[in-house]
Amino acid sequence: MIRLFDISLQLNGFPIEKAKAELDQIVHFSEKDYISFLENKKKEIVDFHLKNNSFYSELAGNATAENWSDLPILNKQNLQKPLEERLSKGYSKKNIYLNKTSGSSGTPFVFAKDKYSHALTWASNIMRFGWFGIDFNHSYQARFYGIPMDFVGYQKERFKDFLTHRFRFPVFDLSDDVLERFLKKFKTKKFDYINGYTSSIVLFAKFLEQKNIILKEICPTLKACFVTSEMLFETDKKLLEKQFGIPIISEYGASELDLIAFENPQGEWQVNAETLFVEILDENNNPVPHGTEGKIVITSLFNKANPFIRYEIGDIGILGEKSTPQKPILKKLIGRTNDVAILPSGKKSPGLTFYYVTKSIIEDDGNVKEFIIKQTQLDAFEIEYLADTALVSEQIQKIQEAIDLYLEPNLNFTFTRKTVLERTNRGKLKQFKSYL
């Protein structure tokens, strides 16, 4: 069969075969050879940017790769300047992969990757999806994503969908009528896997649950479902497994970097140690012991066009105690550093805590399909929810009691039933937002 996916990458200047060969070599290093590879790549990428990137050399000052801990922590605000000021010598818009972040962190920016670095990103994706029998050249994807609504952008995405063998289910309208149309597609098309935003896929699973339908029974070709971009809660994972009848695999990535962690067949969230170097640091930028939470800081080992060296991605996480340099395991992803609620007592709590606390109560009866929480004042929160019928006072009372118990008393909540919840322009659902 024609390997259309690989061919389209080659035609766009991304040397995928070379990237696959190097990735295969890295994966098969002995532990000793891997350590040597990692140290060499760290030094090589820092030296390259110190010599060829004025933006980075200015930021780094006198720091060098020899003293890794002296290198500056790069943040998203540093990167919010024109791309031309951040590109390395020898790179221009003509010979790079250019894109922009979604802005889900509140700080969007344009970024570049050199073409080989981007080919490695695809090689990494291909390898990890391959763990579950998915082949990008031949496997048919059911894609739950946003899509540009302007004519040119829309047609461009549809053409990319054709080349990459996927059928897109746009996620901006997820009413029952639309989900019914999605269901019909699964009855008529031989999809191999599902990929897309967690919240949209969970909503589809709830729709199937109401209809008492197991997706694998009406689409027997399905092998796996990969969820991305939003938190996957354990209760939602169980629901997806039950209603889809296939393995549910969680990935964690960032468009400006690569896949950061991907659930392996053993159920571990395996960190990408082939193209990235991931550190967990405390508030003073010192490494924390495995098993301790800290901010996630990432170095892109291959990207020469645009430096991502000790880049603070804006997330908090924990590496497992059994992690090794060659096989780090992400034990827990706690959430974004900017999604933190500050309470009247001075306590700081990840916004997702509210989501965890209210989720089980709100969804007990299956009436509430989705919800988001907004902090408008120190003691005031709004919960917007999508439901067939309004919440009753008993449910609201239960939520209030759980929040008093898990967080602190005297917080004020208002509940607003909506017909549609606000999503980003890419279709992501931002589950907690602070307006303080």
Coordinates of C-alpha atoms in Angstrom, one line a residue:
M1 CA 0.0 0.0 0.0
I2 CA 1.0 3.6 -0.6
R3 CA 2.6 5.2 2.5
L4 CA 0.8 8.5 1.9
F5 CA 1.5 9.9 5.4
D6 CA 5.2 9.4 5.1
I7 CA 5.3 10.6 1.5
S8 CA 3.5 13.9 2.5
L9 CA 6.0 14.5 5.3
Q10 CA 8.9 13.9 2.8
L11 CA 7.4 16.2 0.2
N12 CA 7.1 19.0 2.8
G13 CA 10.8 18.7 3.6
F14 CA 10.5 16.7 6.8
P15 CA 13.1 13.8 6.5
I16 CA 11.0 11.2 8.2
E17 CA 13.0 8.1 7.3
K18 CA 16.2 9.6 8.7
A19 CA 14.3 10.6 11.9
K20 CA 12.8 7.1 12.3
A21 CA 16.3 5.6 12.0
E22 CA 17.8 7.9 14.6
L23 CA 14.9 7.4 17.0
D24 CA 15.2 3.6 16.7
Q25 CA 18.9 3.9 17.5
I26 CA 18.2 6.1 20.6
V27 CA 15.5 3.6 21.9
H28 CA 18.0 0.7 21.7
F29 CA 20.9 2.4 23.5
S30 CA 22.2 0.6 26.6
E31 CA 21.7 2.5 29.8
K32 CA 25.3 3.6 29.8
D33 CA 25.2 4.7 26.1
Y34 CA 21.9 6.6 26.7
I35 CA 23.4 8.6 29.6
S36 CA 26.3 9.5 27.3
F37 CA 23.9 10.4 24.5
L38 CA 21.8 12.6 26.8
E39 CA 24.8 14.6 28.2
N40 CA 26.2 15.1 24.7
K41 CA 22.8 16.3 23.3
K42 CA 22.3 18.7 26.2
K43 CA 25.7 20.2 25.7
E44 CA 25.4 20.3 21.9
I45 CA 22.0 22.1 21.9
V46 CA 23.1 24.7 24.5
D47 CA 26.4 25.4 22.7
F48 CA 24.6 25.7 19.4
H49 CA 22.1 28.3 20.7
L50 CA 24.8 30.2 22.6
K51 CA 26.7 30.6 19.4
N52 CA 23.9 31.0 16.9
N53 CA 21.0 32.5 18.7
S54 CA 21.4 36.1 20.0
F55 CA 18.0 35.9 21.9
Y56 CA 19.3 32.9 23.9
S57 CA 22.9 34.0 24.4
E58 CA 21.6 37.4 25.8
L59 CA 19.2 35.5 28.2
A60 CA 21.9 33.0 29.3
G61 CA 24.6 35.7 29.9
N62 CA 27.8 33.9 31.1
A63 CA 26.1 30.5 31.8
T64 CA 27.3 27.5 29.9
A65 CA 26.2 23.9 29.3
E66 CA 28.9 22.7 31.8
N67 CA 27.0 24.2 34.7
W68 CA 23.5 23.1 33.8
S69 CA 21.8 24.5 36.9
D70 CA 23.1 28.0 36.0
L71 CA 21.3 28.1 32.8
P72 CA 18.2 30.3 32.9
I73 CA 14.6 29.0 33.2
L74 CA 12.9 30.0 30.0
N75 CA 9.2 31.0 30.3
K76 CA 6.4 31.8 27.9
Q77 CA 6.7 35.5 28.6
N78 CA 10.3 35.4 27.4
L79 CA 9.0 33.9 24.1
Q80 CA 6.4 36.5 23.5
K81 CA 8.5 38.6 21.1
P82 CA 8.6 38.5 17.3
L83 CA 9.8 35.2 16.0
E84 CA 12.5 36.9 13.9
E85 CA 14.2 38.0 17.2
R86 CA 14.2 34.3 18.4
L87 CA 15.3 32.4 15.3
S88 CA 18.8 31.0 15.1
K89 CA 21.3 32.0 12.4
G90 CA 20.6 30.1 9.2
Y91 CA 16.9 29.8 9.8
S92 CA 14.0 31.8 8.3
K93 CA 10.4 31.3 7.6
K94 CA 11.4 29.5 4.4
N95 CA 13.2 26.5 6.0
I96 CA 11.3 25.9 9.3
Y97 CA 8.1 24.4 10.6
L98 CA 6.0 27.3 11.9
N99 CA 3.1 27.1 14.3
K100 CA 1.6 28.8 17.3
T101 CA 0.5 27.5 20.7
S102 CA -3.2 27.3 21.5
G103 CA -3.0 29.8 24.3
S104 CA -4.7 27.5 26.7
S105 CA -2.0 28.6 29.3
G106 CA -3.1 32.2 28.7
T107 CA 0.2 33.0 27.0
P108 CA 0.0 32.1 23.3
F109 CA 3.1 32.6 21.1
V110 CA 4.5 31.7 17.6
F111 CA 7.2 29.1 17.6
A112 CA 9.5 27.4 15.1
K113 CA 11.1 24.0 14.7
D114 CA 13.8 23.0 12.3
K115 CA 12.6 20.5 9.8
Y116 CA 14.6 17.6 11.1
S117 CA 13.4 18.3 14.7
H118 CA 9.8 18.3 13.5
A119 CA 10.4 15.0 11.6
L120 CA 11.6 13.5 14.9
T121 CA 8.4 14.7 16.6
W122 CA 6.4 12.7 14.0
A123 CA 8.8 9.7 14.3
S124 CA 8.1 9.8 18.1
N125 CA 4.3 9.9 17.5
I126 CA 4.5 7.1 15.0
M127 CA 6.5 4.9 17.4
R128 CA 4.2 5.5 20.4
F129 CA 0.9 5.0 18.5
G130 CA 2.5 1.8 17.0
W131 CA 2.6 0.3 20.5
F132 CA -1.1 -0.1 20.1
G133 CA -1.2 -1.4 16.5
I134 CA -1.8 2.0 14.9
D135 CA -0.1 2.9 11.7
F136 CA -0.5 6.5 10.5
N137 CA -0.1 5.4 6.8
H138 CA -3.0 3.0 6.9
S139 CA -5.1 3.2 10.1
Y140 CA -8.3 5.3 9.8
Q141 CA -8.7 8.0 12.5
A142 CA -11.9 9.4 14.0
R143 CA -10.7 12.8 15.0
F144 CA -12.5 14.8 17.7
Y145 CA -11.0 18.3 17.2
G146 CA -11.7 21.9 16.4
I147 CA -11.4 23.2 12.8
P148 CA -10.8 26.7 11.4
M149 CA -14.1 28.2 10.3
D150 CA -12.8 30.5 7.6
F151 CA -13.1 29.0 4.1
V152 CA -9.3 28.6 3.3
G153 CA -8.4 27.3 6.8
Y154 CA -11.3 24.9 6.7
Q155 CA -10.4 23.5 3.3
K156 CA -6.7 23.2 4.2
E157 CA -7.5 21.2 7.3
R158 CA -9.9 18.9 5.4
F159 CA -7.1 18.3 2.8
K160 CA -4.7 17.5 5.6
D161 CA -7.3 15.1 7.0
F162 CA -7.4 13.3 3.7
L163 CA -3.6 13.0 3.5
T164 CA -3.4 11.7 7.0
H165 CA -6.3 9.2 6.7
R166 CA -8.6 10.7 9.2
F167 CA -12.2 11.8 9.5
R168 CA -12.9 14.9 11.6
F169 CA -15.7 15.4 14.0
P170 CA -15.7 19.2 14.8
V171 CA -16.3 19.7 18.5
F172 CA -17.9 23.2 18.6
D173 CA -21.4 21.9 18.7
L174 CA -22.0 18.7 20.7
S175 CA -25.7 18.7 21.0
D176 CA -27.6 15.3 20.9
D177 CA -28.6 15.8 17.3
V178 CA -24.9 16.3 16.3
L179 CA -23.8 13.3 18.4
E180 CA -26.4 11.2 16.7
R181 CA -24.8 12.1 13.3
F182 CA -21.4 11.2 14.8
L183 CA -22.8 7.8 15.8
K184 CA -24.1 7.2 12.2
K185 CA -20.6 7.7 10.9
F186 CA -19.3 5.0 13.3
K187 CA -21.9 2.6 11.9
T188 CA -20.8 3.2 8.3
K189 CA -17.0 3.9 8.5
K190 CA -14.3 1.4 9.4
F191 CA -12.4 3.5 12.0
D192 CA -9.3 2.0 13.6
Y193 CA -8.9 4.5 16.4
I194 CA -10.3 7.6 18.0
N195 CA -8.1 10.7 18.8
G196 CA -8.9 14.1 20.2
Y197 CA -9.9 16.3 23.1
T198 CA -10.8 14.5 26.3
S199 CA -13.9 16.5 27.1
S200 CA -15.5 16.0 23.7
I201 CA -14.8 12.3 23.7
V202 CA -16.2 11.9 27.2
L203 CA -19.4 13.7 26.1
F204 CA -19.8 11.3 23.2
A205 CA -19.4 8.4 25.7
K206 CA -22.1 9.8 27.9
F207 CA -24.4 10.0 24.9
L208 CA -23.7 6.3 24.1
E209 CA -24.3 5.4 27.8
Q210 CA -27.8 7.0 27.6
K211 CA -28.5 5.0 24.5
N212 CA -27.0 1.8 26.0
I213 CA -24.6 1.4 23.1
I214 CA -21.1 -0.1 23.1
L215 CA -19.1 1.6 20.3
K216 CA -17.0 -1.4 19.5
E217 CA -20.1 -3.4 18.8
I218 CA -21.3 -1.1 16.0
C219 CA -17.7 -0.3 14.8
P220 CA -15.8 -3.6 15.3
T221 CA -12.6 -2.3 13.6
L222 CA -11.9 0.1 16.5
K223 CA -8.6 -0.8 18.3
A224 CA -7.9 2.1 20.7
C225 CA -8.8 5.6 21.8
F226 CA -6.2 8.3 22.5
V227 CA -7.2 11.4 24.5
T228 CA -5.2 14.6 24.7
S229 CA -5.1 18.3 25.7
E230 CA -7.3 18.1 28.8
M231 CA -7.2 16.1 32.1
L232 CA -8.6 12.6 32.0
F233 CA -10.2 11.7 35.3
E234 CA -10.3 8.1 36.5
T235 CA -14.2 8.1 36.5
D236 CA -14.2 9.3 32.9
K237 CA -11.6 6.7 31.9
K238 CA -13.8 4.0 33.3
L239 CA -16.8 5.4 31.4
L240 CA -14.8 5.5 28.1
E241 CA -13.6 1.9 28.6
K242 CA -17.1 0.7 29.3
Q243 CA -18.9 2.6 26.4
F244 CA -16.2 2.2 23.8
G245 CA -15.0 -1.4 24.6
I246 CA -11.4 -0.6 23.7
P247 CA -8.2 0.5 25.5
I248 CA -8.1 4.2 26.5
I249 CA -4.7 5.8 26.2
S250 CA -3.8 9.2 27.7
E251 CA -1.1 11.4 26.1
Y252 CA 0.4 14.7 27.4
G253 CA 2.1 17.0 24.9
A254 CA 2.8 20.5 23.9
S255 CA 2.7 21.7 20.3
E256 CA 6.0 23.7 20.7
L257 CA 7.8 20.7 22.0
D258 CA 6.6 17.2 21.3
L259 CA 4.7 14.4 23.0
I260 CA 5.9 14.8 26.6
A261 CA 4.4 11.6 28.1
F262 CA 2.4 8.8 26.6
E263 CA 0.7 5.9 28.3
N264 CA 2.6 2.7 27.4
P265 CA 1.0 -0.8 27.1
Q266 CA 1.8 -1.4 30.8
G267 CA -0.4 1.5 31.8
E268 CA 2.5 3.8 32.8
W269 CA 2.8 7.4 31.6
Q270 CA 6.2 7.0 30.0
V271 CA 8.1 10.3 29.5
N272 CA 9.6 11.0 26.1
A273 CA 13.3 10.7 26.9
E274 CA 14.4 10.4 23.2
T275 CA 13.8 14.0 22.0
L276 CA 13.3 15.8 25.4
F277 CA 15.0 16.2 28.7
V278 CA 12.4 16.6 31.5
E279 CA 13.2 18.1 34.9
I280 CA 10.9 18.6 37.9
L281 CA 12.0 21.7 39.9
D282 CA 11.0 23.5 43.1
E283 CA 10.2 27.2 43.4
N284 CA 14.0 27.9 43.6
N285 CA 14.6 26.0 40.4
N286 CA 16.3 23.1 42.2
P287 CA 15.6 19.5 41.2
V288 CA 13.2 17.7 43.5
P289 CA 13.5 14.0 44.5
H290 CA 11.4 11.5 42.5
G291 CA 7.9 11.2 44.0
T292 CA 7.8 15.0 44.9
E293 CA 5.7 17.5 43.0
G294 CA 7.3 20.5 41.2
K295 CA 7.1 22.5 38.1
I296 CA 7.8 20.7 34.8
V297 CA 10.8 22.2 32.9
I298 CA 11.7 20.7 29.5
T299 CA 14.6 20.9 27.1
S300 CA 14.1 20.1 23.4
L301 CA 17.3 18.2 22.6
F302 CA 17.1 18.7 18.8
N303 CA 15.3 21.9 17.9
K304 CA 18.0 24.3 16.5
A305 CA 15.6 26.9 15.0
N306 CA 14.1 28.1 18.2
P307 CA 15.6 27.5 21.7
F308 CA 13.5 25.5 24.2
I309 CA 16.2 25.0 26.9
R310 CA 15.0 24.6 30.5
Y311 CA 11.6 25.8 29.3
E312 CA 8.9 26.1 32.0
I313 CA 5.8 24.8 30.4
G314 CA 3.4 26.0 33.1
D315 CA 2.4 22.6 34.5
I316 CA 3.0 20.9 37.8
G317 CA 3.8 17.2 38.0
I318 CA 5.5 14.3 39.8
L319 CA 8.0 11.7 38.4
G320 CA 7.6 8.2 39.8
E321 CA 10.1 6.8 42.3
K322 CA 11.2 4.1 39.9
S323 CA 12.0 6.6 37.1
T324 CA 15.4 6.2 35.4
P325 CA 17.1 8.7 33.0
Q326 CA 16.3 6.4 30.1
K327 CA 12.7 5.6 31.2
P328 CA 11.2 8.4 33.4
I329 CA 7.6 7.8 34.4
L330 CA 5.2 10.6 35.0
K331 CA 3.4 9.5 38.1
K332 CA 1.0 12.5 38.2
L333 CA 0.1 15.6 36.2
I334 CA -1.4 18.0 38.7
G335 CA -2.4 20.8 36.3
R336 CA -1.3 24.2 35.2
T337 CA 0.5 26.6 37.5
N338 CA -1.8 29.5 36.4
D339 CA -5.0 27.5 37.1
V340 CA -4.8 28.1 40.8
A341 CA -7.6 29.3 43.1
I342 CA -6.6 31.7 45.9
L343 CA -9.0 31.4 48.8
P344 CA -10.0 34.0 51.5
S345 CA -7.9 32.2 54.1
G346 CA -4.8 32.6 51.9
K347 CA -4.8 28.9 50.9
K348 CA -3.9 28.2 47.3
S349 CA -5.6 25.3 45.7
P350 CA -5.3 23.9 42.1
G351 CA -8.5 24.9 40.3
L352 CA -9.0 21.3 39.3
T353 CA -9.6 20.5 43.0
F354 CA -13.0 22.2 42.6
Y355 CA -13.6 20.1 39.5
Y356 CA -12.7 16.8 41.3
V357 CA -14.9 17.7 44.3
T358 CA -18.0 18.8 42.3
K359 CA -17.6 16.3 39.5
S360 CA -18.8 13.1 41.2
I361 CA -21.8 14.9 42.9
I362 CA -22.8 16.8 39.8
E363 CA -22.7 13.7 37.6
D364 CA -24.3 11.2 39.9
D365 CA -27.6 11.2 38.1
G366 CA -26.2 11.5 34.6
N367 CA -28.2 14.7 34.0
V368 CA -25.1 17.1 33.9
K369 CA -23.0 16.5 30.8
E370 CA -20.2 19.0 31.3
F371 CA -19.3 22.0 33.5
I372 CA -16.7 24.7 34.0
I373 CA -15.8 26.7 37.1
K374 CA -14.9 30.3 37.1
Q375 CA -13.4 32.2 40.1
T376 CA -14.7 35.8 40.0
Q377 CA -13.7 37.0 43.5
L378 CA -11.7 35.6 46.4
D379 CA -14.8 33.9 47.8
A380 CA -17.0 33.8 44.7
F381 CA -17.2 31.1 42.0
E382 CA -19.5 30.5 39.1
I383 CA -20.3 27.0 37.9
E384 CA -21.7 26.9 34.3
Y385 CA -23.1 23.5 33.4
L386 CA -24.7 21.7 30.5
A387 CA -27.7 19.6 31.5
D388 CA -31.2 18.4 30.4
T389 CA -32.7 19.8 33.6
A390 CA -31.6 22.4 36.2
L391 CA -29.8 21.3 39.4
V392 CA -32.0 20.9 42.4
S393 CA -31.3 22.4 45.8
E394 CA -30.3 19.1 47.3
Q395 CA -27.5 18.7 44.7
I396 CA -26.3 22.3 45.3
Q397 CA -26.3 21.6 49.0
K398 CA -24.2 18.5 48.5
I399 CA -21.7 20.4 46.4
Q400 CA -21.4 23.2 49.0
E401 CA -20.8 20.6 51.8
A402 CA -18.1 18.8 49.8
I403 CA -16.3 22.1 49.1
D404 CA -16.6 23.2 52.8
L405 CA -14.9 19.8 53.7
Y406 CA -12.2 19.6 51.0
L407 CA -11.3 23.3 50.7
E408 CA -12.8 25.7 53.2
P409 CA -16.2 27.0 54.3
N410 CA -18.0 30.3 53.4
L411 CA -17.2 30.1 49.7
N412 CA -20.1 31.4 47.5
F413 CA -21.2 29.5 44.4
T414 CA -23.7 30.5 41.7
F415 CA -24.9 27.8 39.3
T416 CA -25.9 28.7 35.7
R417 CA -27.4 26.2 33.3
K418 CA -26.2 26.7 29.7
T419 CA -27.2 25.3 26.4
V420 CA -23.6 25.4 25.2
L421 CA -20.3 25.9 27.1
E422 CA -17.6 28.3 25.9
R423 CA -14.6 26.5 24.2
T424 CA -11.3 28.0 22.9
N425 CA -11.1 28.7 19.2
R426 CA -9.5 25.2 18.8
G427 CA -12.3 23.5 20.6
K428 CA -10.7 22.9 24.0
L429 CA -12.8 23.1 27.2
K430 CA -11.0 25.1 29.9
Q431 CA -12.4 23.5 33.0
F432 CA -11.2 26.1 35.6
K433 CA -10.4 29.7 35.1
S434 CA -9.5 32.4 37.6
Y435 CA -10.4 36.0 36.9
L436 CA -8.5 37.4 39.9

